[in-house]
Amino acid sequence: MYEILEKEVLAPTIKKLKVKAPLIAKKTEPGNFIILRVDEKGERIPLTVADYERETGIISIIFQEVGYSTKLLGKMDKGDYIQDIVGPLGHHIEMEGYNKVVLLGGGSGTALLYPKVRGFYEQGAEVISITGARTKNLIILEDELNEYSDRVYIATDDGSYGHHGFVTEILKDLLEDEDDIDLVVAIGPVPMMKAVADMTEEYGIETIVSLNTIMVDGTGMCGACRVTVGGERKFTCVDGPAFDAHQVDFEELMNRLNFYQNEEDLVHYKEVEEDN
Amino acid sequence: MAFQKTKTPMREQEPEERIKNFDEVPFGYSDQEAVVEAERCLQCEHQPCVEGCPVHVPIPQFIQAILDGDVVEANQIIKSKNNLPAVCGRVCPQEEQCEKVCVMGIKNEPVAIGRLERYVADYNMEAGTDKSSPAELEKMAIPELEGKKVAVIGAGPAGLTAAADLAKYGFDVTIFEALHDTGGVLRYGIPEFRLPKDIVDREVEAIKDLGVEIRLNVVVGKTMTVDELFEQGYEAMFIGVGAGLPRFLNIPGENLNGVYSANEFLTRVNLMKAFKYPEYKTPVVVGDKVAVVGAGNVAMDSARTAKRLGAEDVYIVYRRASEQMPARSEEIHHAEEEGIEFKLLNNPVAIHGKDGRVNKMECFKMKLGEKDDSGRRRPLPIDDSNWMLDVDTVIIAIGQNPNPLLTSNTKDIETKSWGGIKVNEDQETSRKGVYAGGDVVTGAATVIKAMGAGKTAAENIKNDLLNKSKK
């Protein structure tokens, strides 16, 4: 059992929990994820470790409430216990050797982006962060991004804050104006990552995306998370979760992410609504 | 009195009933049936059955104890060699082992050793007498080893067996398990209707009672490393992390929705209890027409599970012929009874889909040619014989490779080209003090072989550390 030490509501459906998990805190590097099970009957769901403190043994997880399990997790409070957490899983991102990095986060993807922003910044790279959301109150971690970035750009779909439009439009301008960017990292909804990949490919800039696929065990056992990268089958859990964006088959990924949509819609959402 | 030539039958759920539930199929022997069957044992002096058993259970002795009316003693006799009797009585391929060499079996059916083992284990679980007796434990305990720490990685059959024996020797044993529950393949792989999970729980409890600590949610290689375990004072280690990496066919369409590895399908249903969805929150999508590719025990488990989840037509698609199917004949028989259709001598070459979901599997008809390396006649495609099987779900059950997560993150443990850990006859790896056994060494094999390896490793760890402490 893993105790929740702190809870913070970052946006109406985006929450942050600080959890005591010393073994995981000791080993996590930016890009690693954990798998958790909220309770005895819960699913195993993968979540990126947003932050970790090695000395105190605390990890932070930030998640958007999108399905049954994340909603249930969102209802938990300080002092509650999460049934199971295992990790750190997946490969961390290699950060050395880059001078100027642009990192884009869409929606709750910004939570996944943040540890990489911090990592690159602490490595000494020039860091440009771009975060976007539908509207102003869904913009998260602005202060944290400011602390660990040389520049931060914000975009909202409705223009209520920052640039009126998409994060990719800001990226486009940067790519046009600055020719010394040597890496782009994009984390967010699949269409956004695909759009970034298509754009940076034209400019020939190395680009990394971090994929959030369906997983069960997270240790290479089930293959539910398989994706096609460069024509080869890869398991997101053990080969990823970060991959070369220009090699990922996004169409297939999108299709696979939708496989359990009916089950989510029919049962999970209904149950949560009934509880509310 | 003339003896009974055939095994005493074991009553079981009728096929038309059992395909609607996940309850165990056979009911087990009654006291009376067990005695009738026990009487068939010839108590031969050279005891070939004991040699046929990978962990050398004193079979005639435990059968004699049943006849003597002392089923508690029978259990102690089994437990002196086998730490998981209720599991083995159910899932061991006795027909390949003890029962294969049974003298009664030369002219008649062999003694139903597996069914008797199951009877003894169940009887004692029910009576609460399933733990090893203090007298039995005293026999194995070695005072010099007390308090020495040994780590076991993986709580499957190999790890549990090794841990139990190590604890009996007196070691301070900790099992590190990656999943959130114990049992390994007994938990995530073998379905409830073949091995009820409360039986697994009970066996694990008995092992914990020996003083074994089990730490769940620890992936050795990620959460902790082998080096760190040594630094923490563990003097030896046993790796039994199984063969968890699913093989795929490498044919077009395998990433369509509706295509599962057997591992994913069975893990969802067994470990995550998707058969109780939505009470348990992990879903599993099973269509009306399910093709299971492969014909081993895992394939039979997948097919029978799909049937129970409501699939109308379930096919076993296998490129070889009936006599070459690797599954136990009992499982094939059960599958047939439950209406699973066998499409033998058919090799899938492509999976086709519509709107991202499987709708057809394309197969080539095959014929048998000369014998191949495995000693089985090689299946050869028949020209222009491809045809389409209408399906909405495909489950790939063609085997698993060892999971590389631990070995790829650990120095000095040599592996074979296909990923299996190399060991010597003592089950020791290329790294001193690190032993391994079970599927991670052999590739996917049987529960009892893994247990045998765990036992051998435990004994050698004992000898090794005993020698060290005497120096």
XYZ file of C-alpha atoms in Angstrom:
747
model
C 0.000 0.000 0.000
C 1.289 3.442 -0.910
C 0.265 6.476 1.105
C -0.884 9.699 -0.516
C 0.924 12.533 1.271
C -0.389 15.477 -0.688
C -3.038 16.258 -3.261
C -3.250 19.250 -5.528
C -5.909 20.090 -8.106
C -4.015 21.610 -11.027
C -7.050 22.057 -13.255
C -10.633 20.837 -12.911
C -9.803 17.347 -14.235
C -6.037 17.323 -13.736
C -4.698 16.313 -10.357
C -1.358 15.830 -8.725
C -0.633 13.332 -5.977
C 2.522 13.007 -3.938
C 2.980 9.422 -2.884
C 5.450 7.656 -0.633
C 7.314 5.137 -2.800
C 10.982 5.173 -1.758
C 12.299 2.404 -4.021
C 10.746 4.038 -7.071
C 11.858 7.545 -6.091
C 15.399 6.257 -5.769
C 15.529 4.874 -9.298
C 13.333 7.123 -11.430
C 14.836 9.188 -14.253
C 12.906 11.535 -16.550
C 10.792 9.479 -18.918
C 10.185 6.521 -16.631
C 6.651 5.545 -15.728
C 4.866 3.528 -13.097
C 1.887 1.188 -13.178
C -0.643 1.531 -10.429
C -3.769 -0.180 -9.263
C -6.073 2.031 -7.247
C -7.701 -0.799 -5.300
C -8.154 -4.574 -5.177
C -10.462 -4.631 -8.164
C -8.707 -1.948 -10.143
C -7.073 -1.948 -13.543
C -3.334 -1.613 -13.918
C -2.819 1.826 -15.434
C 0.441 3.403 -16.596
C 1.269 6.940 -15.444
C 4.415 8.976 -15.953
C 6.364 9.963 -12.872
C 6.148 13.756 -12.965
C 8.643 14.344 -10.210
C 10.672 12.471 -7.630
C 12.609 13.268 -4.483
C 15.252 10.672 -3.803
C 15.973 11.714 -0.216
C 12.390 11.753 1.024
C 11.278 8.820 -1.104
C 8.374 10.707 -2.605
C 7.119 10.550 -6.181
C 4.584 12.832 -7.817
C 2.079 11.676 -10.354
C -0.055 14.010 -12.421
C -2.997 12.651 -14.331
C -6.055 13.725 -16.213
C -9.324 12.059 -15.324
C -10.244 10.366 -18.554
C -11.587 6.949 -17.602
C -12.926 5.040 -14.656
C -9.621 4.409 -12.939
C -8.211 7.914 -13.264
C -11.506 9.335 -11.978
C -11.383 7.013 -9.013
C -7.783 8.022 -8.389
C -8.851 11.660 -8.624
C -11.299 11.104 -5.788
C -8.593 9.882 -3.452
C -7.206 12.227 -0.867
C -4.295 12.863 1.431
C -4.018 9.978 3.868
C -5.590 7.453 1.485
C -3.617 4.513 0.208
C -3.078 3.339 -3.346
C -3.141 -0.451 -3.533
C -0.168 -1.078 -5.817
C 2.531 0.930 -7.534
C 5.330 -0.669 -9.510
C 8.233 0.952 -11.253
C 10.173 2.717 -12.495
C 9.353 1.140 -15.844
C 10.409 1.888 -19.401
C 13.560 3.554 -20.607
C 14.400 7.021 -19.462
C 15.219 9.621 -22.084
C 18.858 10.192 -23.023
C 19.462 13.878 -22.416
C 23.114 14.387 -23.062
C 24.507 16.052 -26.158
C 21.720 18.509 -26.972
C 22.193 22.265 -26.954
C 18.778 23.653 -27.746
C 15.626 21.694 -27.110
C 11.987 22.571 -27.769
C 9.491 20.642 -25.648
C 5.767 20.679 -26.421
C 3.035 19.475 -24.104
C -0.631 19.266 -24.990
C -3.230 19.157 -22.218
C -2.229 16.780 -19.462
C 0.726 15.823 -21.654
C 2.415 18.807 -20.056
C 2.594 16.802 -16.844
C 4.530 14.129 -18.673
C 6.650 16.780 -20.322
C 7.680 18.550 -17.149
C 10.296 16.032 -15.897
C 11.955 16.148 -19.302
C 11.931 19.956 -19.317
C 13.638 19.939 -15.973
C 16.052 17.210 -17.010
C 17.234 18.996 -20.140
C 17.503 22.280 -18.263
C 19.611 20.713 -15.544
C 21.798 19.139 -18.238
C 22.562 22.658 -19.374
C 20.621 22.733 -22.622
C 18.725 25.833 -23.725
C 15.118 24.854 -23.080
C 12.064 26.234 -24.834
C 8.765 24.939 -23.489
C 5.446 25.195 -25.256
C 2.308 24.198 -23.437
C -1.212 24.290 -24.688
C -4.740 23.429 -23.669
C -8.322 24.016 -24.694
C -8.749 26.960 -22.358
C -6.904 28.963 -19.710
C -7.897 27.021 -16.601
C -6.579 23.810 -18.150
C -3.060 25.190 -18.466
C -0.966 23.439 -15.846
C 2.514 23.678 -14.343
C 3.176 27.147 -15.739
C 5.349 28.120 -12.756
C 7.337 24.912 -12.904
C 7.939 25.319 -16.629
C 9.074 28.899 -16.088
C 11.518 27.787 -13.453
C 13.226 25.237 -15.692
C 12.923 26.833 -19.141
C 14.701 29.666 -20.878
C 11.458 30.557 -22.621
C 7.867 29.424 -22.175
C 5.108 29.794 -24.764
C 1.464 29.168 -24.063
C -1.395 28.483 -26.449
C -5.109 28.012 -25.876
C -7.659 26.836 -28.413
C -10.105 29.572 -27.367
C -7.536 32.332 -27.018
C -8.307 32.858 -23.338
C -4.579 32.797 -22.543
C -1.419 33.154 -24.612
C -1.433 32.430 -28.297
C -4.898 31.862 -29.773
C -4.421 28.541 -31.530
C -2.336 25.397 -31.398
C 1.076 24.680 -29.924
C 2.185 23.494 -33.344
C 1.740 27.012 -34.708
C 4.214 28.327 -32.162
C 6.592 25.507 -33.047
C 6.295 26.377 -36.731
C 7.379 29.960 -36.034
C 10.313 28.782 -33.950
C 11.436 26.383 -36.642
C 11.266 29.178 -39.199
C 13.134 31.707 -37.069
C 15.723 29.639 -35.256
C 17.946 27.189 -37.069
C 19.913 25.896 -34.097
C 17.205 23.717 -32.508
C 18.625 20.214 -32.308
C 15.809 18.309 -30.627
C 12.029 18.514 -30.340
C 10.108 16.548 -27.716
C 6.328 16.295 -28.023
C 3.934 14.712 -25.556
C 0.184 14.926 -25.753
C -2.785 13.680 -27.772
C -1.816 11.487 -30.733
C -2.986 13.973 -33.416
C -0.815 16.672 -31.836
C 2.246 14.402 -31.718
C 1.648 13.368 -35.307
C 1.354 16.987 -36.411
C 4.636 17.816 -34.679
C 6.338 14.804 -36.241
C 5.166 15.768 -39.720
C 6.340 19.346 -39.238
C 9.797 18.624 -37.840
C 10.435 15.986 -40.475
C 10.347 18.756 -43.087
C 13.013 20.589 -41.149
C 15.037 17.442 -40.521
C 15.092 17.891 -36.764
C 15.349 14.918 -34.430
C 12.051 14.483 -32.607
C 10.979 12.307 -29.716
C 7.424 11.436 -28.723
C 6.365 9.579 -25.597
C 3.507 7.175 -26.188
C 0.702 6.425 -23.793
C -0.641 3.102 -25.030
C -2.926 0.551 -23.437
C -0.897 -1.629 -21.078
C -1.608 -4.455 -18.693
C 1.561 -5.619 -16.954
C 4.043 -2.980 -18.151
C 6.978 -5.389 -18.068
C 6.944 -6.819 -21.588
C 4.656 -9.697 -20.808
C 1.408 -9.045 -22.601
C 2.148 -7.114 -25.780
C -0.991 -4.961 -25.484
C 1.198 -1.882 -25.907
C 2.758 -2.963 -29.190
C 3.371 -0.253 -31.735
C 5.050 -0.178 -35.106
C 8.208 1.927 -35.140
C 10.321 1.980 -38.276
C 8.390 -1.017 -39.569
C 9.237 -3.115 -36.528
C 7.079 -4.270 -33.648
C 8.023 -2.552 -30.411
C 6.570 -2.818 -26.931
C 5.969 0.655 -25.512
C 6.507 -0.580 -21.951
C 9.996 -2.028 -22.359
C 11.258 -0.542 -25.643
C 9.758 2.919 -25.005
C 7.779 4.837 -23.967
C 9.796 7.401 -25.975
C 10.389 6.741 -29.668
C 11.714 8.513 -32.740
C 8.637 10.439 -33.825
C 9.475 10.118 -37.498
C 9.332 6.330 -37.303
C 6.086 5.852 -35.368
C 2.983 4.542 -37.130
C 0.516 7.003 -35.587
C -2.524 5.738 -37.498
C -2.109 2.282 -36.037
C -1.479 3.737 -32.596
C -4.687 5.752 -32.744
C -6.660 2.702 -33.798
C -5.258 0.589 -30.982
C -5.972 3.263 -28.382
C -9.641 3.148 -29.331
C -10.074 -0.594 -28.903
C -11.579 -0.455 -25.434
C -13.476 2.759 -25.997
C -16.858 1.019 -25.968
C -16.186 -0.636 -22.653
C -15.061 2.675 -21.205
C -18.109 4.484 -22.559
C -20.685 1.908 -21.680
C -19.697 0.889 -18.228
C -16.997 2.998 -16.717
C -18.353 6.436 -17.365
C -21.823 5.396 -16.341
C -20.588 4.025 -13.038
C -18.657 7.128 -12.208
C -21.639 9.305 -13.034
C -23.845 7.204 -10.808
C -21.382 7.597 -7.990
C -21.325 11.341 -8.367
C -10.362 -59.988 -5.580
C -9.844 -58.892 -9.157
C -8.344 -55.431 -9.369
C -9.863 -52.616 -11.309
C -8.198 -52.278 -14.731
C -9.048 -48.663 -15.372
C -8.589 -45.494 -13.347
C -11.393 -44.632 -10.996
C -13.155 -41.886 -12.912
C -13.249 -38.379 -11.481
C -16.638 -36.731 -11.613
C -16.734 -33.401 -13.405
C -19.071 -30.631 -14.509
C -21.015 -31.457 -17.672
C -19.667 -29.598 -20.716
C -22.887 -27.726 -21.470
C -22.964 -26.445 -17.887
C -19.312 -25.610 -17.420
C -18.982 -23.460 -20.524
C -21.238 -21.006 -18.706
C -19.017 -20.641 -15.651
C -15.393 -20.430 -14.537
C -15.706 -23.022 -11.777
C -13.280 -25.881 -11.721
C -14.182 -28.649 -14.160
C -13.356 -31.854 -12.172
C -14.725 -32.285 -8.655
C -11.962 -34.476 -7.216
C -12.257 -37.865 -5.549
C -14.436 -38.645 -2.561
C -12.799 -40.515 0.340
C -14.211 -43.743 -0.965
C -13.117 -43.182 -4.558
C -9.624 -42.341 -3.332
C -9.379 -45.604 -1.422
C -10.626 -47.606 -4.411
C -7.993 -45.964 -6.595
C -5.252 -46.304 -3.953
C -5.913 -50.024 -3.862
C -4.806 -50.260 -7.467
C -1.228 -49.364 -6.554
C 0.969 -52.484 -6.667
C 3.450 -51.031 -4.158
C 6.242 -52.316 -6.374
C 9.648 -52.429 -4.850
C 11.604 -50.531 -7.497
C 9.103 -47.644 -7.572
C 9.584 -46.331 -11.130
C 6.951 -43.642 -10.495
C 9.255 -41.905 -8.003
C 11.970 -41.713 -10.641
C 9.404 -40.447 -13.136
C 8.549 -37.520 -10.889
C 10.781 -34.469 -11.373
C 10.713 -33.781 -7.614
C 10.726 -37.467 -6.556
C 7.577 -37.567 -4.464
C 7.512 -40.904 -2.529
C 4.389 -41.963 -4.400
C 3.795 -45.535 -3.172
C 4.284 -44.368 0.420
C 1.688 -41.630 0.231
C -0.734 -43.996 -1.490
C -0.167 -46.531 1.302
C -0.943 -43.825 3.858
C -4.307 -43.253 2.134
C -5.011 -46.973 2.461
C -3.974 -46.821 6.102
C -6.597 -44.143 6.582
C -4.003 -41.489 7.422
C -4.538 -38.790 4.797
C -2.744 -36.225 6.982
C 0.375 -38.372 6.923
C -0.056 -38.852 3.176
C 0.159 -35.081 2.799
C 3.288 -34.834 4.926
C 4.901 -37.490 2.738
C 4.071 -35.519 -0.415
C 5.144 -32.229 1.142
C 8.543 -33.640 2.046
C 9.309 -33.312 -1.681
C 6.591 -31.184 -3.239
C 5.725 -27.749 -1.892
C 2.693 -27.275 -4.155
C 0.749 -30.557 -4.088
C -2.710 -29.107 -4.768
C -1.307 -27.351 -7.831
C 0.601 -30.370 -9.130
C -2.324 -32.713 -8.593
C -4.198 -30.519 -11.052
C -1.787 -29.296 -13.692
C 1.109 -31.773 -13.825
C 1.318 -33.854 -16.998
C 1.343 -37.092 -14.993
C 0.815 -39.086 -18.197
C 4.319 -37.996 -19.267
C 5.921 -38.586 -15.883
C 4.970 -40.742 -12.903
C 1.966 -42.393 -14.537
C 3.876 -43.067 -17.737
C 6.203 -45.503 -15.954
C 3.631 -46.963 -13.559
C 3.860 -50.769 -13.650
C 0.074 -51.061 -13.511
C 0.062 -49.057 -16.718
C 1.892 -51.722 -18.705
C -1.196 -53.847 -19.219
C -3.930 -51.601 -17.831
C -4.435 -47.955 -17.077
C -1.811 -46.617 -14.670
C -2.732 -45.652 -11.126
C -4.310 -42.169 -11.144
C -1.428 -40.681 -9.158
C -2.313 -37.097 -10.020
C -5.893 -37.483 -8.886
C -4.749 -39.071 -5.624
C -2.262 -36.278 -5.019
C -5.017 -33.771 -5.579
C -7.307 -35.666 -3.219
C -4.702 -35.659 -0.466
C -3.904 -31.965 -0.910
C -7.558 -30.908 -0.990
C -8.438 -33.083 1.978
C -5.745 -31.457 4.080
C -6.548 -27.934 2.961
C -10.124 -28.539 3.954
C -9.069 -29.994 7.302
C -6.533 -27.221 7.906
C -3.691 -29.719 8.099
C -1.935 -28.692 4.915
C 1.162 -27.202 6.499
C 4.431 -29.044 6.910
C 4.594 -30.620 10.349
C 7.224 -29.425 12.868
C 8.755 -32.889 12.772
C 9.126 -32.691 9.014
C 10.664 -29.214 9.245
C 13.088 -30.250 11.934
C 14.440 -32.939 9.650
C 15.496 -30.380 7.062
C 16.660 -27.499 9.255
C 20.394 -26.748 9.350
C 21.390 -24.540 12.310
C 24.500 -23.088 10.584
C 22.324 -21.538 7.898
C 19.941 -19.755 10.173
C 19.619 -16.059 9.436
C 21.597 -16.116 6.210
C 19.742 -14.130 3.566
C 18.776 -15.542 0.178
C 16.726 -13.700 -2.447
C 14.311 -15.389 -4.816
C 13.235 -13.434 -7.870
C 9.793 -14.353 -9.160
C 6.921 -15.899 -7.207
C 5.999 -18.527 -9.786
C 6.305 -22.289 -9.362
C 10.128 -22.339 -9.577
C 10.577 -19.429 -7.159
C 7.982 -20.626 -4.662
C 9.526 -24.091 -4.594
C 13.049 -22.781 -4.172
C 11.892 -20.360 -1.468
C 10.060 -23.067 0.461
C 13.034 -25.423 0.460
C 15.467 -22.639 1.327
C 13.272 -21.590 4.243
C 13.087 -25.176 5.429
C 16.898 -25.321 5.443
C 16.845 -22.317 7.755
C 17.602 -19.428 5.416
C 16.021 -16.025 5.751
C 14.221 -15.930 2.384
C 12.654 -13.005 0.560
C 10.786 -13.383 -2.728
C 10.678 -10.353 -5.028
C 7.715 -10.408 -7.416
C 7.106 -7.954 -10.261
C 3.327 -8.304 -10.373
C 0.886 -7.287 -7.667
C 0.101 -10.872 -6.789
C 1.915 -14.174 -6.305
C 1.908 -17.383 -8.312
C 3.381 -16.291 -11.627
C 1.897 -18.368 -14.409
C -0.304 -20.168 -11.873
C -2.015 -16.827 -11.341
C -1.917 -15.024 -14.680
C -1.754 -17.965 -17.073
C -3.716 -20.987 -15.920
C -7.444 -20.274 -15.787
C -9.652 -20.573 -12.742
C -11.558 -23.543 -14.187
C -8.341 -25.563 -14.302
C -6.629 -24.192 -11.195
C -8.799 -22.194 -8.766
C -6.936 -19.179 -7.446
C -7.910 -19.848 -3.842
C -5.868 -23.042 -4.177
C -2.880 -20.954 -5.269
C -3.501 -18.567 -2.359
C -3.573 -21.446 0.049
C -0.334 -22.956 -1.248
C 1.356 -19.552 -1.053
C 0.106 -19.088 2.511
C 1.686 -22.389 3.480
C 4.988 -21.168 2.052
C 4.721 -17.866 3.907
C 4.152 -19.852 7.074
C 7.627 -21.270 6.620
C 8.890 -17.741 7.211
C 9.255 -16.652 3.596
C 8.710 -12.933 3.049
C 7.099 -11.923 -0.246
C 7.589 -8.427 -1.620
C 5.219 -7.625 -4.453
C 5.598 -4.874 -7.072
C 9.371 -5.152 -7.235
C 10.815 -5.595 -10.715
C 14.359 -6.790 -10.224
C 16.340 -5.159 -12.997
C 14.293 -1.962 -12.651
C 13.171 -1.283 -9.075
C 16.281 -2.985 -7.711
C 19.244 -4.650 -9.287
C 20.969 -7.942 -8.570
C 24.031 -5.971 -7.461
C 21.983 -4.008 -4.956
C 20.541 -7.206 -3.537
C 24.052 -8.519 -2.953
C 24.948 -5.194 -1.315
C 21.953 -5.586 0.977
C 23.441 -8.774 2.330
C 21.752 -11.451 0.277
C 24.330 -14.192 -0.059
C 22.760 -16.038 -2.941
C 19.948 -15.581 -5.394
C 17.555 -17.699 -7.385
C 16.070 -16.285 -10.589
C 12.771 -17.783 -11.669
C 11.197 -15.032 -13.705
C 9.615 -17.307 -16.272
C 9.052 -17.034 -19.964
C 6.945 -13.950 -20.152
C 7.733 -12.535 -23.552
C 4.963 -13.410 -26.006
C 5.834 -14.623 -29.487
C 3.911 -13.284 -32.437
C 3.476 -14.829 -35.878
C 5.069 -11.910 -37.709
C 2.372 -11.888 -40.363
C 0.484 -8.856 -41.718
C -2.411 -7.594 -39.614
C -1.159 -8.722 -36.226
C -1.529 -5.253 -34.715
C -5.203 -4.958 -35.652
C -7.630 -4.576 -32.792
C -8.954 -7.929 -31.694
C -5.572 -9.635 -31.957
C -4.211 -10.685 -28.586
C -1.178 -12.520 -27.391
C -2.394 -15.416 -25.248
C -0.480 -13.751 -22.421
C -2.531 -10.579 -22.687
C -5.814 -12.404 -23.079
C -5.208 -14.761 -20.161
C -3.653 -12.092 -17.926
C -6.698 -9.890 -18.371
C -9.022 -12.749 -17.513
C -7.021 -14.545 -14.810
C -4.817 -12.055 -12.988
C -7.079 -9.056 -13.537
C -10.301 -11.082 -13.292
C -11.873 -9.624 -16.422
C -14.325 -12.533 -16.312
C -15.908 -10.661 -13.421
C -15.993 -7.356 -15.324
C -17.433 -4.828 -14.512
C -17.095 -5.745 -10.821
C -13.384 -5.968 -11.543
C -12.427 -3.033 -13.717
C -10.222 -4.617 -16.362
C -12.226 -5.312 -19.515
C -11.617 -7.964 -22.140
C -13.241 -7.839 -25.543
C -14.215 -11.232 -26.933
C -16.122 -11.422 -30.160
C -18.390 -14.136 -31.517
C -15.819 -15.933 -33.607
C -12.448 -16.522 -32.027
C -9.421 -18.181 -33.589
C -6.685 -19.393 -31.261
C -3.424 -20.025 -33.093
C -1.392 -22.870 -31.595
C -2.245 -26.172 -29.902
C -0.410 -26.254 -26.590
C -1.942 -26.026 -23.125
C -1.963 -22.241 -23.334
C -3.930 -22.433 -26.583
C -6.470 -24.813 -25.000
C -6.760 -22.510 -21.979
C -7.330 -19.519 -24.253
C -9.945 -21.298 -26.366
C -11.870 -22.609 -23.384
C -11.709 -19.187 -21.730
C -13.055 -17.491 -24.874
C -15.919 -19.978 -24.923
C -16.779 -19.200 -21.326
C -16.709 -15.479 -22.042
C -19.494 -16.024 -24.546
C -17.823 -16.551 -27.914
C -20.033 -18.662 -30.169
C -17.453 -20.252 -32.419
C -13.996 -20.922 -31.108
C -11.352 -22.481 -33.331
C -7.953 -23.951 -32.638
C -5.876 -23.226 -35.736
C -2.723 -25.321 -35.878
C -0.282 -25.900 -38.688
C 0.521 -29.479 -37.754
C -1.705 -32.531 -37.259
C -3.662 -33.911 -34.330
C -1.023 -36.299 -32.971
C 1.514 -33.460 -32.886
C -0.483 -31.116 -30.685
C 1.666 -30.307 -27.633
C -1.264 -29.898 -25.212
C -2.096 -32.582 -22.677
C -4.621 -35.044 -24.070
C -6.870 -34.293 -21.103
C -6.998 -30.627 -22.088
C -7.619 -31.406 -25.749
C -10.400 -33.757 -24.690
C -11.956 -31.101 -22.463
C -11.748 -28.554 -25.261
C -13.420 -30.910 -27.713
C -16.189 -31.649 -25.242
C -16.780 -27.935 -24.876
C -17.320 -27.506 -28.589
C -13.976 -26.015 -29.583
C -13.458 -26.666 -33.298
C -10.048 -27.880 -34.433
C -8.773 -26.525 -37.738
C -5.637 -28.616 -38.010
C -3.026 -28.493 -40.786
C -3.789 -24.842 -41.329
C -1.176 -22.119 -41.170
C -2.241 -18.475 -40.755
C -0.467 -16.202 -43.238
C -2.330 -12.924 -42.785
C -4.950 -11.292 -40.625
C -7.376 -8.999 -42.396
C -9.431 -6.246 -40.881
C -12.193 -3.760 -41.418
C -12.244 -0.377 -39.687
C -9.223 -1.346 -37.652
C -10.772 -4.550 -36.269
C -10.019 -8.118 -37.333
C -12.592 -9.706 -39.595
C -10.784 -12.545 -41.338
C -7.763 -14.744 -40.933
C -6.147 -16.081 -44.079
C -4.749 -19.607 -43.793
C -2.815 -21.981 -45.988
C -3.745 -25.645 -45.874
C -0.769 -27.793 -44.948
C 0.398 -31.360 -45.425
C 3.004 -33.285 -43.476
C 6.469 -33.807 -44.955
C 9.687 -35.322 -43.570
C 10.627 -35.155 -39.893
C 12.211 -31.906 -38.725
C 14.656 -31.127 -35.889
C 11.935 -31.578 -33.270
C 11.318 -35.112 -34.541
C 7.886 -34.135 -35.763
C 6.887 -34.310 -39.429
C 7.364 -30.878 -40.926
C 4.199 -29.119 -42.120
C 4.403 -27.949 -45.745
C 2.026 -25.541 -47.457
C -0.228 -26.868 -50.210
C -0.062 -24.628 -53.294
C -2.972 -22.271 -53.865
C -4.834 -23.616 -50.874
C -5.300 -20.316 -49.037
C -8.721 -19.670 -47.613
C -10.410 -17.203 -45.265
C -11.708 -17.951 -41.794
C -14.307 -15.448 -40.570
C -13.197 -14.240 -37.131
C -13.420 -11.119 -35.020
C -10.805 -12.126 -32.462
C -7.451 -13.843 -32.874
C -5.398 -15.112 -29.944
C -1.781 -15.961 -30.662
C -0.699 -18.884 -28.480
C 2.495 -20.079 -30.128
C 4.769 -19.852 -27.124
C 6.743 -17.409 -25.034
C 10.383 -16.524 -24.753
C 12.188 -15.630 -21.523
C 11.578 -12.072 -20.438
C 14.815 -10.104 -20.998
C 14.012 -7.359 -18.488
C 16.227 -8.795 -15.757
C 19.065 -10.209 -17.841
C 19.402 -7.094 -19.996
C 19.828 -5.000 -16.844
C 22.207 -7.337 -15.024
C 25.905 -7.838 -15.595
C 27.600 -11.195 -16.002
C 24.572 -13.413 -16.461
C 25.062 -15.181 -19.763
C 22.111 -16.074 -21.929
C 21.572 -18.265 -24.962
C 20.746 -16.788 -28.360
C 16.988 -17.091 -27.714
C 17.273 -15.399 -24.334
C 17.298 -18.345 -21.926
C 19.689 -18.015 -18.998
C 22.647 -20.408 -19.174
C 23.064 -22.640 -16.108
C 25.222 -25.612 -15.131
C 23.840 -28.865 -13.722
C 23.588 -27.217 -10.297
C 21.312 -24.544 -11.837
C 24.041 -21.962 -11.219
C 24.419 -19.161 -13.782
C 27.665 -17.708 -15.091
C 27.596 -15.385 -12.106
C 28.757 -16.881 -8.805
C 25.982 -17.236 -6.263
C 23.219 -16.538 -8.763
C 21.101 -19.544 -9.661
C 18.229 -19.770 -12.119
C 15.566 -22.262 -13.078
C 12.198 -22.805 -14.676
C 11.023 -21.315 -17.949
C 13.649 -18.552 -17.906
C 16.211 -21.311 -18.412
C 14.320 -23.891 -20.460
C 11.859 -21.760 -22.378
C 8.173 -22.430 -21.799
C 7.898 -25.877 -20.187
C 5.869 -27.339 -17.323
C 5.109 -26.266 -13.777
C 6.677 -29.391 -12.317
C 9.912 -29.049 -14.300
C 10.229 -25.504 -12.997
C 9.639 -26.811 -9.487
C 12.289 -29.483 -9.991
C 14.772 -26.804 -11.036
C 13.851 -24.663 -8.031
C 14.469 -27.625 -5.780
C 17.840 -28.446 -7.316
C 18.900 -24.810 -7.027
C 17.817 -24.606 -3.389
C 19.829 -27.681 -2.552
C 22.930 -26.343 -4.263
C 22.572 -22.930 -2.672
C 22.432 -24.743 0.653
C 25.549 -26.792 -0.106
C 27.374 -23.776 -1.436
C 26.693 -21.565 1.580
C 27.283 -24.420 3.994
C 30.729 -24.990 2.508
C 31.426 -21.285 2.668
C 30.446 -21.044 6.333
C 32.684 -23.998 7.186
C 35.736 -22.420 5.595
